Coordinates of C-alpha atoms and ligand atoms in Angstrom, one line a residue:
M105 CA 49.3 -49.1 62.9
D106 CA 47.8 -48.2 59.5
D107 CA 49.6 -49.2 56.2
W108 CA 50.4 -45.6 55.5
Q109 CA 52.0 -45.1 58.9
Q110 CA 54.1 -48.2 58.3
I111 CA 55.3 -46.9 54.9
L112 CA 56.1 -43.6 56.5
Q113 CA 58.2 -45.3 59.2
H114 CA 60.3 -46.8 56.4
S115 CA 61.1 -43.4 55.0
L116 CA 64.7 -42.5 54.2
R117 CA 65.7 -40.2 57.0
T118 CA 69.3 -40.5 58.2
P119 CA 72.2 -38.9 56.3
E120 CA 73.7 -42.4 56.2
E121 CA 70.6 -43.9 54.4
I122 CA 70.3 -41.0 52.1
A123 CA 74.0 -40.9 51.2
E124 CA 74.0 -44.6 50.5
R125 CA 70.8 -44.7 48.4
F126 CA 71.8 -41.8 46.2
G127 CA 75.6 -42.2 46.1
L128 CA 76.3 -39.0 48.0
E129 CA 79.0 -38.1 50.5
V130 CA 77.7 -38.7 54.0
E131 CA 79.5 -35.7 55.4
A132 CA 77.8 -33.4 52.9
V133 CA 74.4 -34.8 53.7
R134 CA 75.0 -34.4 57.4
K135 CA 75.9 -30.8 56.9
I136 CA 72.6 -30.1 55.0
A137 CA 70.6 -32.1 57.5
R138 CA 71.9 -29.8 60.3
A139 CA 70.3 -26.8 58.4
F140 CA 67.1 -28.4 56.9
K141 CA 65.0 -31.4 57.6
I142 CA 65.4 -34.3 55.1
Q143 CA 63.0 -37.2 54.6
I144 CA 61.8 -39.2 51.5
T145 CA 59.0 -41.8 51.5
P146 CA 59.9 -45.1 49.9
Y147 CA 57.0 -44.6 47.6
Y148 CA 58.2 -41.3 46.3
A149 CA 61.8 -42.5 46.2
S150 CA 60.6 -45.3 43.9
L151 CA 59.5 -42.8 41.3
I152 CA 63.1 -41.6 40.8
K153 CA 64.4 -42.9 37.5
R154 CA 67.8 -41.4 37.5
K155 CA 70.0 -39.0 39.5
G156 CA 69.0 -35.4 39.0
D157 CA 65.7 -36.1 37.4
P158 CA 62.6 -33.9 38.3
I159 CA 61.5 -36.2 41.1
Y160 CA 65.0 -36.5 42.5
R161 CA 65.6 -32.8 42.5
Q162 CA 62.5 -32.1 44.6
V163 CA 63.5 -34.2 47.6
V164 CA 67.2 -35.2 47.5
P165 CA 69.4 -32.7 49.3
D166 CA 71.9 -30.7 47.4
L167 CA 74.9 -28.7 48.8
A168 CA 73.5 -25.7 46.8
E169 CA 71.0 -25.3 49.7
L170 CA 73.9 -24.1 51.9
A171 CA 74.9 -21.3 49.5
E172 CA 75.5 -17.9 51.1
N173 CA 73.2 -15.0 50.5
S174 CA 70.6 -17.2 48.9
G175 CA 67.3 -15.7 50.1
E176 CA 65.6 -15.1 53.3
D177 CA 64.2 -17.3 56.1
D178 CA 60.7 -15.7 56.0
P179 CA 60.4 -13.7 52.7
L180 CA 56.6 -13.6 52.9
E181 CA 56.9 -12.1 56.4
E182 CA 54.3 -14.6 57.6
D183 CA 55.6 -14.2 61.1
L184 CA 54.5 -10.5 61.1
D185 CA 50.9 -11.4 60.2
S186 CA 50.8 -14.1 62.8
P187 CA 48.6 -13.1 65.8
V188 CA 49.1 -16.5 67.4
P189 CA 51.8 -19.0 66.4
S190 CA 49.4 -21.3 64.5
I191 CA 47.6 -18.5 62.5
V192 CA 48.7 -16.4 59.5
H193 CA 46.0 -13.7 59.0
R194 CA 46.9 -11.6 56.0
Y195 CA 43.7 -11.3 54.0
P196 CA 40.4 -9.8 55.1
D197 CA 38.2 -12.9 55.3
R198 CA 40.5 -16.0 55.6
V199 CA 43.3 -17.4 57.6
L200 CA 46.0 -20.0 57.2
F201 CA 45.9 -22.4 60.2
L202 CA 49.1 -24.4 60.8
V203 CA 48.2 -27.6 62.5
A204 CA 51.1 -30.0 61.8
H205 CA 54.8 -29.4 61.8
S206 CA 55.9 -32.4 59.7
C207 CA 55.5 -33.7 56.2
A208 CA 55.8 -37.1 54.6
S209 CA 58.8 -36.0 52.5
Y210 CA 60.5 -32.6 52.6
C211 CA 60.5 -30.5 49.5
R212 CA 63.9 -29.0 49.1
F213 CA 62.3 -25.7 47.9
C214 CA 59.8 -25.4 50.7
T215 CA 58.7 -21.8 51.5
R216 CA 58.5 -22.7 55.2
K217 CA 61.9 -24.3 55.2
R218 CA 62.5 -22.4 58.4
K219 CA 59.6 -24.0 60.2
V220 CA 58.7 -27.4 58.8
G221 CA 60.0 -30.4 60.7
D222 CA 60.5 -28.2 63.8
I223 CA 58.0 -29.0 66.5
S224 CA 59.0 -25.9 68.5
K225 CA 57.8 -23.7 65.7
I226 CA 54.5 -25.4 64.8
N227 CA 53.3 -27.1 68.0
P228 CA 50.1 -29.0 68.9
R229 CA 49.7 -26.8 71.9
Y230 CA 49.1 -23.8 69.6
I231 CA 46.1 -25.4 68.0
E232 CA 43.7 -24.4 70.7
D233 CA 44.9 -20.7 70.5
G234 CA 44.3 -20.9 66.7
I235 CA 40.7 -22.2 67.2
N236 CA 40.1 -19.5 69.8
Y237 CA 41.5 -16.8 67.5
I238 CA 39.1 -17.9 64.7
K239 CA 36.2 -18.0 67.1
E240 CA 36.9 -14.4 68.1
H241 CA 37.1 -13.2 64.5
P242 CA 33.7 -13.3 62.8
E243 CA 35.2 -12.0 59.6
V244 CA 37.0 -15.3 59.1
R245 CA 34.8 -17.3 56.7
D246 CA 37.5 -19.5 55.1
V247 CA 40.1 -21.5 57.0
I248 CA 43.0 -23.0 55.2
V249 CA 44.3 -26.0 57.3
S250 CA 48.0 -26.3 56.5
G251 CA 51.4 -26.9 58.1
G252 CA 53.6 -28.9 57.4
D253 CA 51.1 -31.4 56.1
P254 CA 47.8 -31.7 58.0
L255 CA 47.2 -35.2 56.7
I256 CA 50.3 -36.4 58.7
L257 CA 47.9 -36.3 61.7
S258 CA 45.9 -39.3 62.6
D259 CA 42.3 -39.4 61.5
D260 CA 41.2 -38.8 65.0
R261 CA 43.4 -35.7 65.6
L262 CA 42.4 -34.2 62.3
E263 CA 38.8 -34.9 62.9
S264 CA 39.0 -33.1 66.3
I265 CA 40.3 -30.0 64.5
L266 CA 37.8 -30.1 61.7
S267 CA 34.8 -30.6 64.0
Q268 CA 35.9 -27.7 66.2
L269 CA 36.2 -25.5 63.1
R270 CA 32.8 -26.7 61.9
S271 CA 31.2 -25.7 65.1
I272 CA 32.1 -22.1 64.5
P273 CA 29.1 -20.5 62.8
H274 CA 31.0 -17.9 60.7
V275 CA 33.4 -20.5 59.2
E276 CA 31.8 -21.1 55.9
I277 CA 34.4 -23.2 54.1
I278 CA 37.3 -25.3 55.2
R279 CA 40.3 -26.0 52.9
I280 CA 43.0 -28.5 53.5
G281 CA 46.4 -28.0 51.8
T282 CA 48.3 -31.2 51.5
R283 CA 51.0 -33.0 49.5
M284 CA 50.0 -36.5 50.7
P285 CA 48.4 -37.6 47.4
C286 CA 51.8 -37.0 45.8
Y287 CA 54.2 -38.1 48.5
L288 CA 52.2 -40.8 50.2
P289 CA 48.9 -41.5 48.4
Q290 CA 48.4 -44.6 50.7
R291 CA 47.4 -42.0 53.3
I292 CA 44.1 -41.4 51.4
T293 CA 42.0 -44.3 52.8
E294 CA 38.2 -45.0 52.8
E295 CA 38.2 -44.2 56.5
L296 CA 39.8 -40.8 56.0
V297 CA 37.5 -39.7 53.2
S298 CA 34.3 -40.9 55.1
M299 CA 35.5 -38.7 58.0
L300 CA 36.3 -35.7 55.8
K301 CA 32.9 -35.9 54.1
K302 CA 31.2 -35.0 57.4
Y303 CA 32.8 -31.5 57.3
H304 CA 31.6 -30.2 54.0
P305 CA 31.9 -27.7 52.4
L306 CA 35.5 -28.9 52.4
Y307 CA 37.9 -28.2 49.7
M308 CA 41.4 -29.6 49.2
N309 CA 44.4 -28.2 47.5
V310 CA 47.0 -30.8 46.5
H311 CA 50.5 -30.2 45.3
F312 CA 51.9 -31.8 42.1
N313 CA 54.9 -30.4 40.2
H314 CA 55.6 -33.0 37.5
P315 CA 53.4 -35.3 35.3
D316 CA 55.4 -38.4 36.5
E317 CA 54.0 -37.8 39.9
I318 CA 50.5 -38.7 38.7
T319 CA 50.8 -42.4 39.1
A320 CA 48.1 -45.1 39.3
E321 CA 48.3 -44.9 43.1
A322 CA 48.0 -41.1 43.1
A323 CA 45.0 -41.4 40.8
R324 CA 43.3 -43.9 43.1
A325 CA 43.8 -41.4 46.0
L326 CA 42.5 -38.4 44.1
N327 CA 39.5 -40.3 42.7
L328 CA 38.6 -41.4 46.3
L329 CA 38.6 -37.8 47.4
A330 CA 36.7 -36.5 44.4
D331 CA 34.1 -39.2 44.9
A332 CA 33.6 -37.9 48.4
G333 CA 32.5 -34.6 46.8
I334 CA 35.7 -32.8 47.8
P335 CA 36.6 -30.2 45.1
L336 CA 40.3 -30.6 44.3
G337 CA 42.6 -27.9 43.2
N338 CA 46.4 -28.1 42.6
Q339 CA 49.2 -25.8 43.4
T340 CA 52.4 -26.1 41.5
V341 CA 55.7 -24.3 42.1
L342 CA 57.7 -23.3 39.1
L343 CA 61.1 -25.0 39.6
K344 CA 64.2 -24.9 37.5
G345 CA 65.1 -28.4 36.3
V346 CA 61.7 -29.8 37.3
N347 CA 59.0 -28.1 35.4
D348 CA 60.4 -25.0 33.8
D349 CA 59.3 -25.7 30.3
V350 CA 56.0 -25.4 28.4
E351 CA 55.7 -29.1 27.4
T352 CA 56.1 -30.4 31.0
M353 CA 53.8 -27.9 32.5
R354 CA 51.1 -28.4 29.8
R355 CA 51.3 -32.2 30.3
L356 CA 51.0 -31.8 34.1
M357 CA 48.0 -29.6 33.9
Q358 CA 46.2 -31.9 31.4
K359 CA 47.0 -35.0 33.5
L360 CA 45.6 -33.3 36.6
L361 CA 42.3 -32.8 34.8
T362 CA 42.1 -36.5 34.0
V363 CA 42.1 -37.2 37.7
R364 CA 39.5 -34.5 38.4
V365 CA 42.0 -32.0 39.9
R366 CA 41.5 -28.4 38.7
P367 CA 44.8 -26.5 38.4
Y368 CA 44.6 -23.5 40.8
Y369 CA 47.9 -21.7 41.1
I370 CA 51.4 -21.8 39.5
Y371 CA 53.7 -20.1 42.0
Q372 CA 56.8 -18.2 41.1
A373 CA 59.4 -19.8 43.5
D374 CA 59.7 -17.7 46.7
Y375 CA 62.9 -15.9 47.6
V376 CA 63.7 -18.4 50.4
R377 CA 67.1 -19.2 51.9
G378 CA 68.5 -22.4 50.6
T379 CA 66.4 -22.6 47.4
E380 CA 68.2 -20.2 45.0
H381 CA 69.1 -23.1 42.7
F382 CA 65.3 -23.7 42.0
R383 CA 64.5 -20.1 41.0
T384 CA 63.7 -19.2 37.4
T385 CA 63.0 -15.8 35.8
V386 CA 59.6 -14.3 35.8
E387 CA 59.8 -14.2 32.0
K388 CA 59.9 -18.0 32.0
G389 CA 56.7 -18.1 34.0
L390 CA 54.9 -15.8 31.6
E391 CA 56.1 -17.9 28.7
I392 CA 54.7 -21.0 30.3
Y393 CA 51.3 -19.2 30.9
Q394 CA 51.2 -18.2 27.3
G395 CA 52.0 -21.7 26.3
L396 CA 48.9 -22.9 28.2
R397 CA 46.2 -20.2 27.5
G398 CA 44.4 -20.9 24.3
W399 CA 46.7 -23.9 23.4
T400 CA 44.8 -26.2 25.7
S401 CA 41.6 -26.4 27.8
G402 CA 40.9 -23.3 29.8
L403 CA 40.3 -25.6 32.7
A404 CA 44.0 -26.5 32.5
V405 CA 45.2 -22.9 32.9
P406 CA 45.8 -21.9 36.5
Q407 CA 46.6 -18.4 37.7
Y408 CA 50.3 -17.6 37.7
V409 CA 51.2 -15.7 40.9
I410 CA 54.0 -14.3 42.9
D411 CA 53.6 -14.3 46.6
A412 CA 55.2 -10.9 47.1
P413 CA 58.2 -10.6 49.4
G414 CA 57.5 -8.5 52.4
G415 CA 54.0 -9.9 52.9
G416 CA 52.2 -8.3 50.0
G417 CA 50.2 -11.5 49.3
K418 CA 49.6 -13.3 46.0
I419 CA 49.8 -11.1 43.0
P420 CA 48.7 -12.5 39.6
L421 CA 50.9 -12.1 36.6
I422 CA 49.3 -12.0 33.2
P423 CA 51.0 -11.6 29.9
E424 CA 50.1 -8.5 27.9
Y425 CA 46.9 -9.3 25.9
V426 CA 45.7 -5.7 25.7
Q427 CA 47.7 -4.0 23.0
S428 CA 46.1 -0.6 23.4
I429 CA 42.9 0.9 24.8
S430 CA 41.2 4.1 23.8
E431 CA 37.6 5.6 23.9
E432 CA 36.9 4.1 20.5
K433 CA 38.5 0.7 20.6
V434 CA 40.5 -1.9 22.4
V435 CA 43.3 -3.7 20.4
L436 CA 43.8 -7.2 21.6
R437 CA 46.3 -9.9 21.0
N438 CA 45.0 -13.5 21.0
Y439 CA 46.9 -16.6 22.2
A440 CA 48.5 -17.1 18.8
G441 CA 49.8 -13.4 18.6
E442 CA 47.1 -12.1 16.1
L443 CA 45.6 -8.7 16.6
F444 CA 41.8 -8.1 17.0
V445 CA 39.8 -4.9 17.6
Y446 CA 36.9 -4.6 20.0
P447 CA 34.8 -1.4 19.4
Q448 CA 34.0 0.4 22.7
V449 CA 30.5 1.2 23.6
K450 CA 29.6 4.8 22.5
T451 CA 28.9 6.9 25.6
P452 CA 27.5 10.4 25.5
K453 CA 30.1 13.0 26.3
R454 CA 30.0 13.7 30.0
R455 CA 31.1 16.8 31.8
R456 CA 34.7 16.6 32.8
S457 CA 34.9 15.3 36.4
R458 CA 37.7 14.6 38.8
P459 CA 39.6 11.4 37.9
Q460 CA 38.4 8.5 39.9
P461 CA 39.7 5.0 40.7
P462 CA 38.4 2.4 38.2
C463 CA 36.0 0.7 40.5
F464 CA 34.5 3.9 41.9
V465 CA 30.8 4.3 41.0
S466 CA 29.4 7.7 42.0
N467 CA 25.6 8.2 42.5
S468 CA 25.4 10.4 39.5
Q469 CA 26.8 7.7 37.3
R470 CA 24.5 5.1 38.7
V471 CA 21.3 6.7 37.4
Ligands
LIG159 C1 47.7 -18.3 50.0 C2 47.3 -17.7 51.2 C3 45.9 -17.7 51.5 C4 44.8 -18.2 50.5 O1 44.8 -17.4 49.4 P1 43.8 -17.7 48.2 O2 44.2 -16.8 47.1 O3 42.4 -17.4 48.8 O4 43.9 -19.2 47.9 C5 45.5 -17.2 52.7 N1 46.3 -16.7 53.6 C6 47.7 -16.7 53.4 C7 48.6 -16.2 54.4 C8 48.2 -17.2 52.2 O5 49.5 -17.3 52.0
LIG160 S1 54.9 -30.7 51.6 FE1 54.5 -28.4 51.7 S2 55.1 -27.8 53.8 FE2 55.9 -29.9 53.4 S3 58.0 -29.6 52.7 FE3 56.7 -29.6 50.9 S4 56.2 -27.5 50.4 FE4 56.9 -27.6 52.5

């Protein structure tokens, strides 16, 4: 057994262990465990400094998860865009491919809380169907390997999936979405990265929510991946009591860049059952975006998005930088709130034509 598998085996799992370690009532933890999977790696648990801190809140169960009327099981309606159980096909040219049901630790705010940890919902026997679906859909040029956490699989099982994907000519890029560098950085081994390297162009999106998660061990893992030529992006969820202030978020984004990870998305927390206590206002998210843009490196500014309830997909939210726009000029507000004017290009008066959508270019206009 590999080191990482041994560490994983020693994770806190039972309500008794969890209750004892964190001074909680066993009965309460049992109740939560009946609804949602609980697990914490010893490595991640060791980062907790005190009860209720940002590391603690992400993984230690809370009775608030059982609150009534607190969101939906599948707010993104992924199940409706799911032609086979392992695939979510929502966008024209890319799919989400769910290949593993479990994770090293379980985020209390997980969007797929209804599924993760449940082998009947994300099952290895659906993988073949997923591969076949992708084979039969030539429009799919980008496959996002997700779960659960795909890096929970052994190197061999993961390689079998990656090599099958690579053998499909229309699959241009493969992405892996994983929280391993955060929850169990020991998973990132020399053997793993030399296997991954064979399947380029391969991208990886990791998931860090707080600057204290970027430890020396996490940095080692990320550097190994970056050295293998794997472009690294980060997805952060905006979470109350974890990272819902400008200072923390700015520090997180800056620290990610020092370990060669480019911030990709900040997600507004989804409307998921059992996660109401993590949600913030959208105004808070916009305030954080404004506290990044201009105040620090543009590289440190991810897109702030809401994954729209009802299956609308990711929609970017951008604070209002355009004050007004006319035929003569555009009035703009910069990051510090000062106004500037950009003169519009002078165009000869055209005959009035029917209004057209902004991206429509007619032949007469193209001459
Ligand atoms: C997030 C997501 C993707 C990938 O979106 P990008 O904006 O390309 O990163 C693809 N499919 C589904 C269903 C998603 O939720
Ligand atoms: S690592 Fe990802 S899939 Fe697993 S519990 Fe956390 S958010 Fe959910």
